[in-house]
Coordinates of C-alpha atoms in Angstrom, one line a residue:
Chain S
X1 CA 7.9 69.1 63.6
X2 CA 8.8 72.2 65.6
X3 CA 12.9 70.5 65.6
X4 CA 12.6 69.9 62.3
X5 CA 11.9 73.8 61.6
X6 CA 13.9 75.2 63.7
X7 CA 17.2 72.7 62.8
X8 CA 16.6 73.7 59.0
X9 CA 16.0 77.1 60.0
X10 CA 19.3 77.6 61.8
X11 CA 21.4 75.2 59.2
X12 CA 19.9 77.4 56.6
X13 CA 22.9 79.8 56.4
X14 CA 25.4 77.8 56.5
X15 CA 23.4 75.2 53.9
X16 CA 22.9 77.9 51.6
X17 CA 26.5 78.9 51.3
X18 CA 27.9 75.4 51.0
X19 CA 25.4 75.4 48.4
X20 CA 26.8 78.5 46.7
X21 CA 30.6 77.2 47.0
X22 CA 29.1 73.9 45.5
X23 CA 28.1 75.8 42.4
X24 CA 31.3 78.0 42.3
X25 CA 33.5 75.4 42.3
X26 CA 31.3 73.5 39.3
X27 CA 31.2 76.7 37.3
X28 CA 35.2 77.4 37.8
X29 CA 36.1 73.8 36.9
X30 CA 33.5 73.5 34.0
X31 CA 35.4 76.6 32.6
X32 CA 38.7 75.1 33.5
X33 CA 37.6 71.7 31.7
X34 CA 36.4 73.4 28.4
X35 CA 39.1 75.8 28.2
X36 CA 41.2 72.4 27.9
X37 CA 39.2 69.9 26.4
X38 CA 38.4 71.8 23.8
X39 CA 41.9 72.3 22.2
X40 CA 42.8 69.0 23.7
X41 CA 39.8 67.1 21.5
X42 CA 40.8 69.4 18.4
X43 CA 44.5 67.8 19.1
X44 CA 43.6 64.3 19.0
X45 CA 42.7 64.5 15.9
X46 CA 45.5 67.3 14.4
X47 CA 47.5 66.3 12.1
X48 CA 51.1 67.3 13.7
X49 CA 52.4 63.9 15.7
X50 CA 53.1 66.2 18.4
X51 CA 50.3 67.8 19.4
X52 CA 48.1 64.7 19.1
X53 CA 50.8 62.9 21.8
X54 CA 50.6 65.5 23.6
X55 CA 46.3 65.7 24.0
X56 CA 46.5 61.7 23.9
X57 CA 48.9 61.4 26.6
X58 CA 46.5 63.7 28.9
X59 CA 43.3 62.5 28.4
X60 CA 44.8 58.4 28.6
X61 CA 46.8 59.4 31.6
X62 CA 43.4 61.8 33.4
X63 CA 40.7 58.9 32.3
X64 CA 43.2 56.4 33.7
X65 CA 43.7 57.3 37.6
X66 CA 41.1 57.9 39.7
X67 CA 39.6 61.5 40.9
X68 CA 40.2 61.1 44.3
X69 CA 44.4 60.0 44.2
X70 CA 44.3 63.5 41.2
X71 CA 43.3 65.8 44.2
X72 CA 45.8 64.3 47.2
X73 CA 48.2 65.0 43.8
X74 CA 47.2 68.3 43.1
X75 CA 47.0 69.6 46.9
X76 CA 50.1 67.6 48.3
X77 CA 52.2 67.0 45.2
X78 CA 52.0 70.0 42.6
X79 CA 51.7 72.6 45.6
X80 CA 55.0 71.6 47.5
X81 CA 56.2 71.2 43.7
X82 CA 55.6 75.2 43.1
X83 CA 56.6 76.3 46.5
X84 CA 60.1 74.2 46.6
X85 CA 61.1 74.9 42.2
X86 CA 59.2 78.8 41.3
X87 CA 58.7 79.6 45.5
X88 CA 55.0 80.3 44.2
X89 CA 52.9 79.8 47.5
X90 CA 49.5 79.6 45.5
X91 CA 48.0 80.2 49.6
X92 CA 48.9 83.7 49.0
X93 CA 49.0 84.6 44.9
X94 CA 45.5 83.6 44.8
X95 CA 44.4 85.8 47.3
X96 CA 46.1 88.6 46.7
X97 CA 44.3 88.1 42.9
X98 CA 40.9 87.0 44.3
X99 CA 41.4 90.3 46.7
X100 CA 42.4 92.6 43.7
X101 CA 39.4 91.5 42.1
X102 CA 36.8 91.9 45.0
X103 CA 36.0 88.3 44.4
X104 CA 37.0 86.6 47.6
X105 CA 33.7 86.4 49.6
X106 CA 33.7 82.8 49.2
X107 CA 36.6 81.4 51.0
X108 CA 38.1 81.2 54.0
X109 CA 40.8 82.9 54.5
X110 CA 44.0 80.7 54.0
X111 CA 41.9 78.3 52.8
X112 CA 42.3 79.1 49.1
X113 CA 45.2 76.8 48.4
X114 CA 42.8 74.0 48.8
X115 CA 39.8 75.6 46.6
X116 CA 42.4 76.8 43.8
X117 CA 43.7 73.1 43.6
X118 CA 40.7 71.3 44.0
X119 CA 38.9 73.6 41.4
X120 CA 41.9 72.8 39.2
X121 CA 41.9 68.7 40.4
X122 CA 38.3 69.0 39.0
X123 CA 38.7 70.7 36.0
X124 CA 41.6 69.1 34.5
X125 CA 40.0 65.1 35.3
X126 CA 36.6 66.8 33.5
X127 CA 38.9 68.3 30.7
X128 CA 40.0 64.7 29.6
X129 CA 36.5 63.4 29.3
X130 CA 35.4 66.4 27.5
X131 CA 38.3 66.1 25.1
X132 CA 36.8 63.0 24.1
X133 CA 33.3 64.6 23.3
X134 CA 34.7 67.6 21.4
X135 CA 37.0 64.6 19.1
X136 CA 33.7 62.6 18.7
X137 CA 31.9 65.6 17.5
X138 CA 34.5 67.0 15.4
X139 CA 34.9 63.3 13.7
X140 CA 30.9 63.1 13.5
X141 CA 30.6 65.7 10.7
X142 CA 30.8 64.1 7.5
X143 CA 33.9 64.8 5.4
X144 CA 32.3 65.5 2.4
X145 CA 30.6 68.4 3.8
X146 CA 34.9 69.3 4.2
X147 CA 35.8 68.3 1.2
X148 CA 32.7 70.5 -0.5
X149 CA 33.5 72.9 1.6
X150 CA 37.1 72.6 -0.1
X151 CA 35.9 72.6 -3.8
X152 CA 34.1 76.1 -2.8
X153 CA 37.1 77.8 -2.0
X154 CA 37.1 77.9 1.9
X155 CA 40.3 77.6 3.4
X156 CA 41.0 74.8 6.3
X157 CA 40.3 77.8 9.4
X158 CA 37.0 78.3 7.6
X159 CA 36.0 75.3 6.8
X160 CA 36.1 74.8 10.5
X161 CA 34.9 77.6 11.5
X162 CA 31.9 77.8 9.1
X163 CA 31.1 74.0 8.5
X164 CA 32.2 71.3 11.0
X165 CA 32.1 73.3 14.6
X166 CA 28.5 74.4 14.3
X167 CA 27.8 71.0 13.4
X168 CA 30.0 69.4 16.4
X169 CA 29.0 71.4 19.0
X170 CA 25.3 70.7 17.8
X171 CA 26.3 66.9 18.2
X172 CA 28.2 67.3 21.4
X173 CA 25.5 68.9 23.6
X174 CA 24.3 65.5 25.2
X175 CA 27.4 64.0 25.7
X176 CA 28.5 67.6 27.1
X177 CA 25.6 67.7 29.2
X178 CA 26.4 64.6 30.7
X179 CA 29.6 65.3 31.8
X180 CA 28.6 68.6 33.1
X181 CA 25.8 67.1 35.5
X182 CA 28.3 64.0 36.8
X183 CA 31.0 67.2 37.0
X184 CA 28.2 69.0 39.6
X185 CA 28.2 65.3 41.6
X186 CA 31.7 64.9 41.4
X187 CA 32.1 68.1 43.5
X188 CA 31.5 66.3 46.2
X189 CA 34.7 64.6 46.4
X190 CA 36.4 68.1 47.1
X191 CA 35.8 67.7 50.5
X192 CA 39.0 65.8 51.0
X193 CA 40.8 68.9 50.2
X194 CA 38.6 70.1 53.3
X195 CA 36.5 72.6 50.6
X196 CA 33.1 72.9 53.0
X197 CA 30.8 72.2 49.8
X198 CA 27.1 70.8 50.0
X199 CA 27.4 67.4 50.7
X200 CA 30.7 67.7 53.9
X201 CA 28.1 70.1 55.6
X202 CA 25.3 68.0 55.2
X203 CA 27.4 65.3 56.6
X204 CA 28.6 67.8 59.4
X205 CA 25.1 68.9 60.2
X206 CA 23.6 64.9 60.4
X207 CA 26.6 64.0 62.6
X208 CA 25.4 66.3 65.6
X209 CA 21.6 65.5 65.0
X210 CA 20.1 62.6 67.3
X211 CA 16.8 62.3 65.4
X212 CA 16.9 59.6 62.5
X213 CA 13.9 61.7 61.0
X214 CA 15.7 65.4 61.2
X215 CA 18.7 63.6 60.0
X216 CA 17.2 62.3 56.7
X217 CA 15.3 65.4 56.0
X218 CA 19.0 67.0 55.9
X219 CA 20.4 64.0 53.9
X220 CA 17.1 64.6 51.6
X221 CA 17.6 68.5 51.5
X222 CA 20.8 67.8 50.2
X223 CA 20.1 64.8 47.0
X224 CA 17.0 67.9 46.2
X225 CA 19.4 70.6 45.7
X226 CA 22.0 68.5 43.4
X227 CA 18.9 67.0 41.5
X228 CA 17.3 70.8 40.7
X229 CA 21.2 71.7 39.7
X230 CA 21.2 68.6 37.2
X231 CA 17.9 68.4 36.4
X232 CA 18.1 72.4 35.1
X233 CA 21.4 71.6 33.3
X234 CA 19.4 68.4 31.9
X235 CA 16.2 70.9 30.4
X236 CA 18.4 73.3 29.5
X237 CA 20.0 71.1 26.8
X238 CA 17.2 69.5 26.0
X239 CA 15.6 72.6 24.9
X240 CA 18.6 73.5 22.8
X241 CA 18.6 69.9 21.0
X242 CA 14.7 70.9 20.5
X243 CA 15.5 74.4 19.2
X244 CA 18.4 72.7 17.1
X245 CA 17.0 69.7 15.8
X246 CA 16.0 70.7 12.5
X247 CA 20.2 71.4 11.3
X248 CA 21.0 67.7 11.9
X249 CA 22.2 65.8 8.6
X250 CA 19.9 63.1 9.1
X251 CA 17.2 65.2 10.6
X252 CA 13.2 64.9 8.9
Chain U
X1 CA 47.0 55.8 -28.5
X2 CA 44.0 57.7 -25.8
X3 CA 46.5 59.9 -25.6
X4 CA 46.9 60.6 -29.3
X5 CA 43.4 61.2 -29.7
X6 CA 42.7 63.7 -27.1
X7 CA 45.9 65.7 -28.4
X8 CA 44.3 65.6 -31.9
X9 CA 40.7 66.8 -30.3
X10 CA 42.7 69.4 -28.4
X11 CA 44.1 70.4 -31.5
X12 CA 41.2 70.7 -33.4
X13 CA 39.6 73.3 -30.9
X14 CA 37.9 76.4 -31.0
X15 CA 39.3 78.4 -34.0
X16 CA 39.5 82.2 -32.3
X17 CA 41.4 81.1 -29.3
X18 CA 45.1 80.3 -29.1
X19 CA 46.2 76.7 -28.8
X20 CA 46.9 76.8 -24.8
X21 CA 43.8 78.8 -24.1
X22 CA 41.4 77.3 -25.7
X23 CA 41.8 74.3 -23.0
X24 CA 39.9 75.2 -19.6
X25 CA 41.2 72.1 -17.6
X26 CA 44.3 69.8 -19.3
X27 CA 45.2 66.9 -17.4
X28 CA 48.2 65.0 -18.9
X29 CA 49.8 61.8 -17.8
X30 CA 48.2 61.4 -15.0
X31 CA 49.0 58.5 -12.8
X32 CA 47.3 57.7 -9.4
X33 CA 47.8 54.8 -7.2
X34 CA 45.9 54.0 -3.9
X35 CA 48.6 51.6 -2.1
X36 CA 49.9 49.2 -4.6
X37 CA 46.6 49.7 -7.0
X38 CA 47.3 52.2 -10.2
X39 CA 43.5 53.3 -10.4
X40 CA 44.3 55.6 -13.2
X41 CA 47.2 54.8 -15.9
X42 CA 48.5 57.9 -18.1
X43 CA 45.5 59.8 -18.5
X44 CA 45.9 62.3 -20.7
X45 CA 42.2 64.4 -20.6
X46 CA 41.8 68.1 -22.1
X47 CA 38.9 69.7 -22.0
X48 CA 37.8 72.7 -24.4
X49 CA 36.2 76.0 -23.3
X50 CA 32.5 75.3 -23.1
X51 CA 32.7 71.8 -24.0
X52 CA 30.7 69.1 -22.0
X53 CA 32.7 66.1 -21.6
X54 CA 30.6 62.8 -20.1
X55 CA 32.6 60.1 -18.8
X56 CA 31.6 56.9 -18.4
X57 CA 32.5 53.2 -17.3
X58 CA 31.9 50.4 -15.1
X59 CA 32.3 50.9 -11.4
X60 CA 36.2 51.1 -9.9
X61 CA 37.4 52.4 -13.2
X62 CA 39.0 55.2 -12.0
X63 CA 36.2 57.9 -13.4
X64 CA 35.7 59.4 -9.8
X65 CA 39.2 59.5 -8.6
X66 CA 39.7 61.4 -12.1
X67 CA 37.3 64.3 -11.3
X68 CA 38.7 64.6 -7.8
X69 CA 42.0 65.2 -9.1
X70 CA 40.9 67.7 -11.3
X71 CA 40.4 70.0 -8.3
X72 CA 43.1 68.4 -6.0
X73 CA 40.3 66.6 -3.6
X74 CA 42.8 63.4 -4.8
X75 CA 46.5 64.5 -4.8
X76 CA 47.7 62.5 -8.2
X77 CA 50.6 60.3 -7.8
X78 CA 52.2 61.9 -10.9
X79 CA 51.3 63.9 -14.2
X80 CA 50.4 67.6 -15.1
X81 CA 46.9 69.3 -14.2
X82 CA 46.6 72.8 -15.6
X83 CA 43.3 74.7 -15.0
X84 CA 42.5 78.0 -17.2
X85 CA 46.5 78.3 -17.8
X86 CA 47.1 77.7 -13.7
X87 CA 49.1 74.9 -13.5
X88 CA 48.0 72.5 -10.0
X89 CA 50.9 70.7 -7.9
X90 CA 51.3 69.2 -4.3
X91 CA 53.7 72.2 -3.4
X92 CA 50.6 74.7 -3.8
X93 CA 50.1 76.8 -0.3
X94 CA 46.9 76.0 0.6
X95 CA 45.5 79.8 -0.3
X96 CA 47.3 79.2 -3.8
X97 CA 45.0 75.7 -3.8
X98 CA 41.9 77.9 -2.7
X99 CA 42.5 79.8 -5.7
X100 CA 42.1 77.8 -8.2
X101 CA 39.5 75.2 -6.6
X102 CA 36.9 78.6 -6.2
X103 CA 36.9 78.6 -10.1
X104 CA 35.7 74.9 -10.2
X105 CA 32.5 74.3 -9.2
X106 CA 31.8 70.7 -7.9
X107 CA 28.5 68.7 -7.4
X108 CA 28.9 65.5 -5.7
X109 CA 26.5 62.1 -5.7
X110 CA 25.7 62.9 -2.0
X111 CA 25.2 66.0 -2.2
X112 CA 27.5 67.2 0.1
X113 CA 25.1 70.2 1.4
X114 CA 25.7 72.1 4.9
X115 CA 22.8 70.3 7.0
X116 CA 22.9 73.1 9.6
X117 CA 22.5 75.8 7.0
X118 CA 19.4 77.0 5.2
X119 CA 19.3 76.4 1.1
X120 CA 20.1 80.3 0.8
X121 CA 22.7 80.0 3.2
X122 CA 24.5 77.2 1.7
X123 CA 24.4 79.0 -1.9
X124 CA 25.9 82.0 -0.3
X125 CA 28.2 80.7 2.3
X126 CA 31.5 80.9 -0.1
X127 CA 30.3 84.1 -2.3
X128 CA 30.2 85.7 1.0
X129 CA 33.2 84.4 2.6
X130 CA 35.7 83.7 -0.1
X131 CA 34.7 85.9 -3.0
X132 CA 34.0 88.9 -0.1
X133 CA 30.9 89.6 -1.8
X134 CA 28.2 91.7 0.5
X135 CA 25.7 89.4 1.9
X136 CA 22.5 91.7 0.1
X137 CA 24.7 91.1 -3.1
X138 CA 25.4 87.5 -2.5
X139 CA 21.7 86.5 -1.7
X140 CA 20.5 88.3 -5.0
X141 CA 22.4 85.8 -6.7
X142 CA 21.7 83.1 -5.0
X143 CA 18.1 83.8 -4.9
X144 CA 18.2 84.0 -8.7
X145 CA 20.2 80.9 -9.4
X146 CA 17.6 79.4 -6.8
X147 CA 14.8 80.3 -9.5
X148 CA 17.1 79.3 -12.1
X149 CA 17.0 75.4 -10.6
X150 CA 13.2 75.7 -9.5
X151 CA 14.0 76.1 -5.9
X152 CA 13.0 79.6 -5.4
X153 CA 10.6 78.7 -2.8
X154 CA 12.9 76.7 -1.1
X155 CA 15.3 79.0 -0.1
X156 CA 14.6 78.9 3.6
X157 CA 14.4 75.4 3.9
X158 CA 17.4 73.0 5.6
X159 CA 18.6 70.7 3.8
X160 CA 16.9 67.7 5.6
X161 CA 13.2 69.0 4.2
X162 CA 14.3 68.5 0.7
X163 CA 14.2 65.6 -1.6
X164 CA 17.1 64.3 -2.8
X165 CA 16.1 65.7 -6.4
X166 CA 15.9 69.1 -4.7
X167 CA 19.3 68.8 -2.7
X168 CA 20.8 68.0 -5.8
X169 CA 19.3 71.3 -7.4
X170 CA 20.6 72.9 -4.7
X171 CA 24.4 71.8 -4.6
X172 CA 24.5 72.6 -7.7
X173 CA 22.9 76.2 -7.4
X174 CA 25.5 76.7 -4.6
X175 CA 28.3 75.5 -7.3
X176 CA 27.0 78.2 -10.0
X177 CA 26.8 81.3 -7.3
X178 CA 30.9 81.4 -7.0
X179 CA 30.3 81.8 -10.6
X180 CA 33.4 79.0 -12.0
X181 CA 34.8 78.4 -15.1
X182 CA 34.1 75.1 -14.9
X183 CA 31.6 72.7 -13.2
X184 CA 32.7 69.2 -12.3
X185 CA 30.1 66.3 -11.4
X186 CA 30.5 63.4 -9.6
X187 CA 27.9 60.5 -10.7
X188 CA 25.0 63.3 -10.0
X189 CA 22.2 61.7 -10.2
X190 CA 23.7 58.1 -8.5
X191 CA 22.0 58.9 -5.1
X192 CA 18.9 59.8 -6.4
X193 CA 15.2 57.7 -7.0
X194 CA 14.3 56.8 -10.6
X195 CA 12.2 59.4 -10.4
X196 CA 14.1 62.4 -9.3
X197 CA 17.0 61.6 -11.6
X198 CA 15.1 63.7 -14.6
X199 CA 14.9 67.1 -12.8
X200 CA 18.4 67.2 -12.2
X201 CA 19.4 66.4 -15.7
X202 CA 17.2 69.0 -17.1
X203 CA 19.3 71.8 -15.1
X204 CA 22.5 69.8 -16.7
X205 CA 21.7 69.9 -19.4
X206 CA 20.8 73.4 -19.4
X207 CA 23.8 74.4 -17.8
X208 CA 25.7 72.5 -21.2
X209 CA 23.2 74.3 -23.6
X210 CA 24.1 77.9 -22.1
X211 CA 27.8 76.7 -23.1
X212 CA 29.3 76.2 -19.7
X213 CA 32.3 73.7 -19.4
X214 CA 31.1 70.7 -17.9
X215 CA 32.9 67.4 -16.8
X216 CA 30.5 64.9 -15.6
X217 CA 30.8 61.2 -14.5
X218 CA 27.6 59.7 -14.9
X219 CA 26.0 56.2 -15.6
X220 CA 23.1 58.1 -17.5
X221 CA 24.0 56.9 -20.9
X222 CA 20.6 59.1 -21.5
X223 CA 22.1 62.3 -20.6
X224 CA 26.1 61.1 -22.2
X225 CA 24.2 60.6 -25.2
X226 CA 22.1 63.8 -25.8
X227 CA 23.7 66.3 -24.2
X228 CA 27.2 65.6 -24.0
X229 CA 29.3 67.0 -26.7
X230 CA 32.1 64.3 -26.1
X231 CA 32.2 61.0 -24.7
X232 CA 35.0 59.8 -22.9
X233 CA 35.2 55.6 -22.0
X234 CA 37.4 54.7 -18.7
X235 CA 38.0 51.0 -17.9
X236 CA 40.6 49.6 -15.2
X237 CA 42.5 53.4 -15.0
X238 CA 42.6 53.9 -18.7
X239 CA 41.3 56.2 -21.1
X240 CA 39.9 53.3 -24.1
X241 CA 38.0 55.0 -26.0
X242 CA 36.8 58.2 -26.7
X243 CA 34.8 60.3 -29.9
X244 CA 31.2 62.5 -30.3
X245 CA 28.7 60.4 -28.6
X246 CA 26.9 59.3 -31.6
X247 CA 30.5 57.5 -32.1
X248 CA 30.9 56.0 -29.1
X249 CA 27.6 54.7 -28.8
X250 CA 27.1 54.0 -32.4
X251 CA 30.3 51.9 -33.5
X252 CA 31.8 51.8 -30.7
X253 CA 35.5 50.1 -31.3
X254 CA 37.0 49.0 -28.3
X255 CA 35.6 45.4 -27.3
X256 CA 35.5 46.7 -23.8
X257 CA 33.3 49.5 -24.5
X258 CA 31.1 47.1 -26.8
X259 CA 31.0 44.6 -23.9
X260 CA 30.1 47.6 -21.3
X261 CA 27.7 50.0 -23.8
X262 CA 25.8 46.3 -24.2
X263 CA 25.4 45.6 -20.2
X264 CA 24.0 48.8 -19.3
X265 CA 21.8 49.8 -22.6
X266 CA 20.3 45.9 -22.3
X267 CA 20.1 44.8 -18.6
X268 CA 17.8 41.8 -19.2

């Protein structure tokens, strides 16, 4: 029992800022996914052929490759990409920005080329699956609510604004929700861009422990902390479906 | 032949008014085809300040997609729509469009209400927003067309914790508040339980007594009958009959309308 302590004791630091970066990188690419599945859902469904190639051909082409090749893209691919065409060394731009803002405590330094990307990685593969949501939920609000909407006068931008987002982003909360708490999962895979999140130091940690028992308490430590993450994101929509219930169409 | 009997009710209008004001909504030779199917053939419609116009006919004749293209909900395929002197076309910008839909107030058979918005809200959502009227202003009005309807006490309420009578009530409380020229309805009372049906009606056919110009589609040969001041029969896209209702129901002389007036006035 005493080992047990005193390993969690001394892992704590480290634990708790893997921890941190584990949550960082979920926020920045949950930000990074919205901010482009939400026009990229509002252009499947537009009505200039362009635009709705365009958001089709990124979330087929996202939802159709796996995660893990997206990142090796991302880190190996679009970085030598920028450094060889625009001589943008992201290694040095993002620093220099994350320094100018006081924000760089999290990473190592030289390290951030592989946080920007995999941040990026993240958010773009989340964008395409939110996309989806935000088209279901646009498409879920009945068009005669539009179309009375129409006969009062309202132009198209309010008609959105007034009548069918409220309603969609009332319907995509689940769905959303969802996505976010497989998003806070999927972090894990960002250790292959050597990003020293939760689930790499757990590994780290178990690798130099002999005791099966010590060992398991780590791996356990570790399934607890993305469980409260999830299970918070979980309550926290449900209470807004609660709070919101009464504005569905077919609600009694 | 429709269409030389409308042009001599048109003609026969209100005395004061010059000839092309006396119309609020004139709708001629209208054509509109859905693919290859010509759901309304030369329709030639006026209708008279403060004149309430029933239309009636058997289901697919075209009396729906007639209303919508009153307001532009259905872009016709060809024909003339002029509304208060305003004359409607597919090259309208879409604020030009705005402007002449805000003076038509519409009730549809589903209601068509804002589920996430209380009953005040969705009377004063376009007062507020496309008329600019202040919100203390808007909800006044809304609160008194509320009363008007019988919903006063309702006017916190969403939409899902009324009955369809009272949604109906509503829709068309939120038609009256951006105060139109004209009100259009849409089979009003089609969605509705036997019961329920009279409540809305009564408001109708207030609405008709105070003199407002009413269009309404309606299988409530009840309400065509009593209230309307015009009756006006559609069958396959045409315009085949039309006259005061006591015509129209009484001799009516189309076969077709015979054939229809006799299905739905004796079921059994």
């Amino acid at each position: 029992m005493g080992a047990l302590v005193n390993a969690l004791v001394s892992a704590f630091p480290a634990l708790l800022g893997a921890t941190e970066l584990t949550i960082a990188c979920a926020v920045v690419a949950a930000l990074i996914a919205l901010a482009l599945g939400i026009p990229a859902g509002f252009g499947r469904v537009s009505r200039a052929p362009l635009v709705r190639s365009l958001s089709t051909f990124y979330v087929e082409t996202i939802r159709g490759t796996p995660l893990l090749l997206q990142l090796f893209v991302w880190y190996y691919g679009v970085s030598i990409v920028l450094l060889t065409l625009f001589n943008l060394d992201i290694d040095t731009t993002v620093y220099q920005v994350l320094t100018a803002l006081n924000s760089n405590s999290f990473f190592p330094t030289g390290g951030v080329s592989s946080f920007f990307f995999a941040v990026v990685g993240l958010g773009f593969n989340y964008g395409a699956y939110m996309a989806e949501v935000v088209r279901a939920g646009i498409q879920a609000v009945d068009p005669g609510e539009v179309e009375a909407a129409h006969s009062l006068g309202l132009s198209q931008f309010q008609t959105s604004r007034l009548v069918v987002l409220p309603q969609a982003l009332r319907l995509m909360i689940p769905p959303l929700t969802n996505n976010l708490i497989t998003l806070v999962q999927d972090t894990s895979f960002l250790q292959v861009l050597g990003i020293a999140e939760l689930s790499l130091v757990t590994y780290g940690f178990t690798t130099a422990i002999s005791s099966p028992s010590i060992r398991w308490t780590f791996y356990g430590v570790a399934l607890l902390e993305y469980f409260v993450i999830c299970y918070a994101l979980a309550l926290v929509s449900q209470w807004y479906e609660r709070r919101t219930a009464h504005t569905l169409a077919g609600a009694h | 032949m429709a269409s030389a009997e409308s042009q001599a009710a048109a003609s026969g209008g209100v005395a004061s008014a010059a000839a092309p004001s006396s119309l609020m909504i004139d709708v001629r030779g209208l054509n509109k085809f859905f693919g290859d199917r010509h759901v309304l053939v030369d329709i030639d419609f006026p209708v008279k300040r403060g004149e309430c116009v029933a239309v009636i006919g058997p289901s697919g004749s075209g009396k729906s997609t007639l209303i919508r293209c009153v307001n532009y909900l259905e872009t016709p395929t060809s024909g003339a729509i002029t509304i208060d002197g305003k004359s409607l076309h597919a090259r309208l910008s879409a604020a030009e469009l705005s402007q002449v839909r805000r003076e038509l107030g519409m009730v549809f058979y589903n209601f068509n209400l804002f589920p996430h918005k209380t009953v005040l809200e969705n009377v004063t959502l376009a007062p507020i927003h496309v008329r600019r009227m202040a919100r203390t202003q808007a909800e006044e009005v809304a609160r008194s067309l509320l009363a008007k309807v019988g919903l006063a006490d309702k006017a916190d309420a969403y939409p899902s914790q009324l009955s369809g009578g009272q949604k109906q009530r509503v829709a068309i409380a939120r038609a009256l508040a951006m105060n139109p020229k004209a009100l259009l309805f849409d089979e009003p009372t089609s969605a509705l339980d036997p019961e329920l049906v009279s409540e809305v009606l009564k408001v109708m056919r207030a609405l008709a007594e105070e003199g407002r110009t009413m269009v309404v589609v309606t299988h409530e040969m009840g309400f065509a009958r009593s209230v309307a001041d015009r009756v006006v029969f559609l069958d396959h896209g045409r315009i085949v009959e039309q006259g005061n209702p006591e015509e129209v129901f009484g001799q009516p002389k189309n076969e077709r309308t015979r054939a229809f007036l006799d299905r739905v006035l004796n079921p059994l």
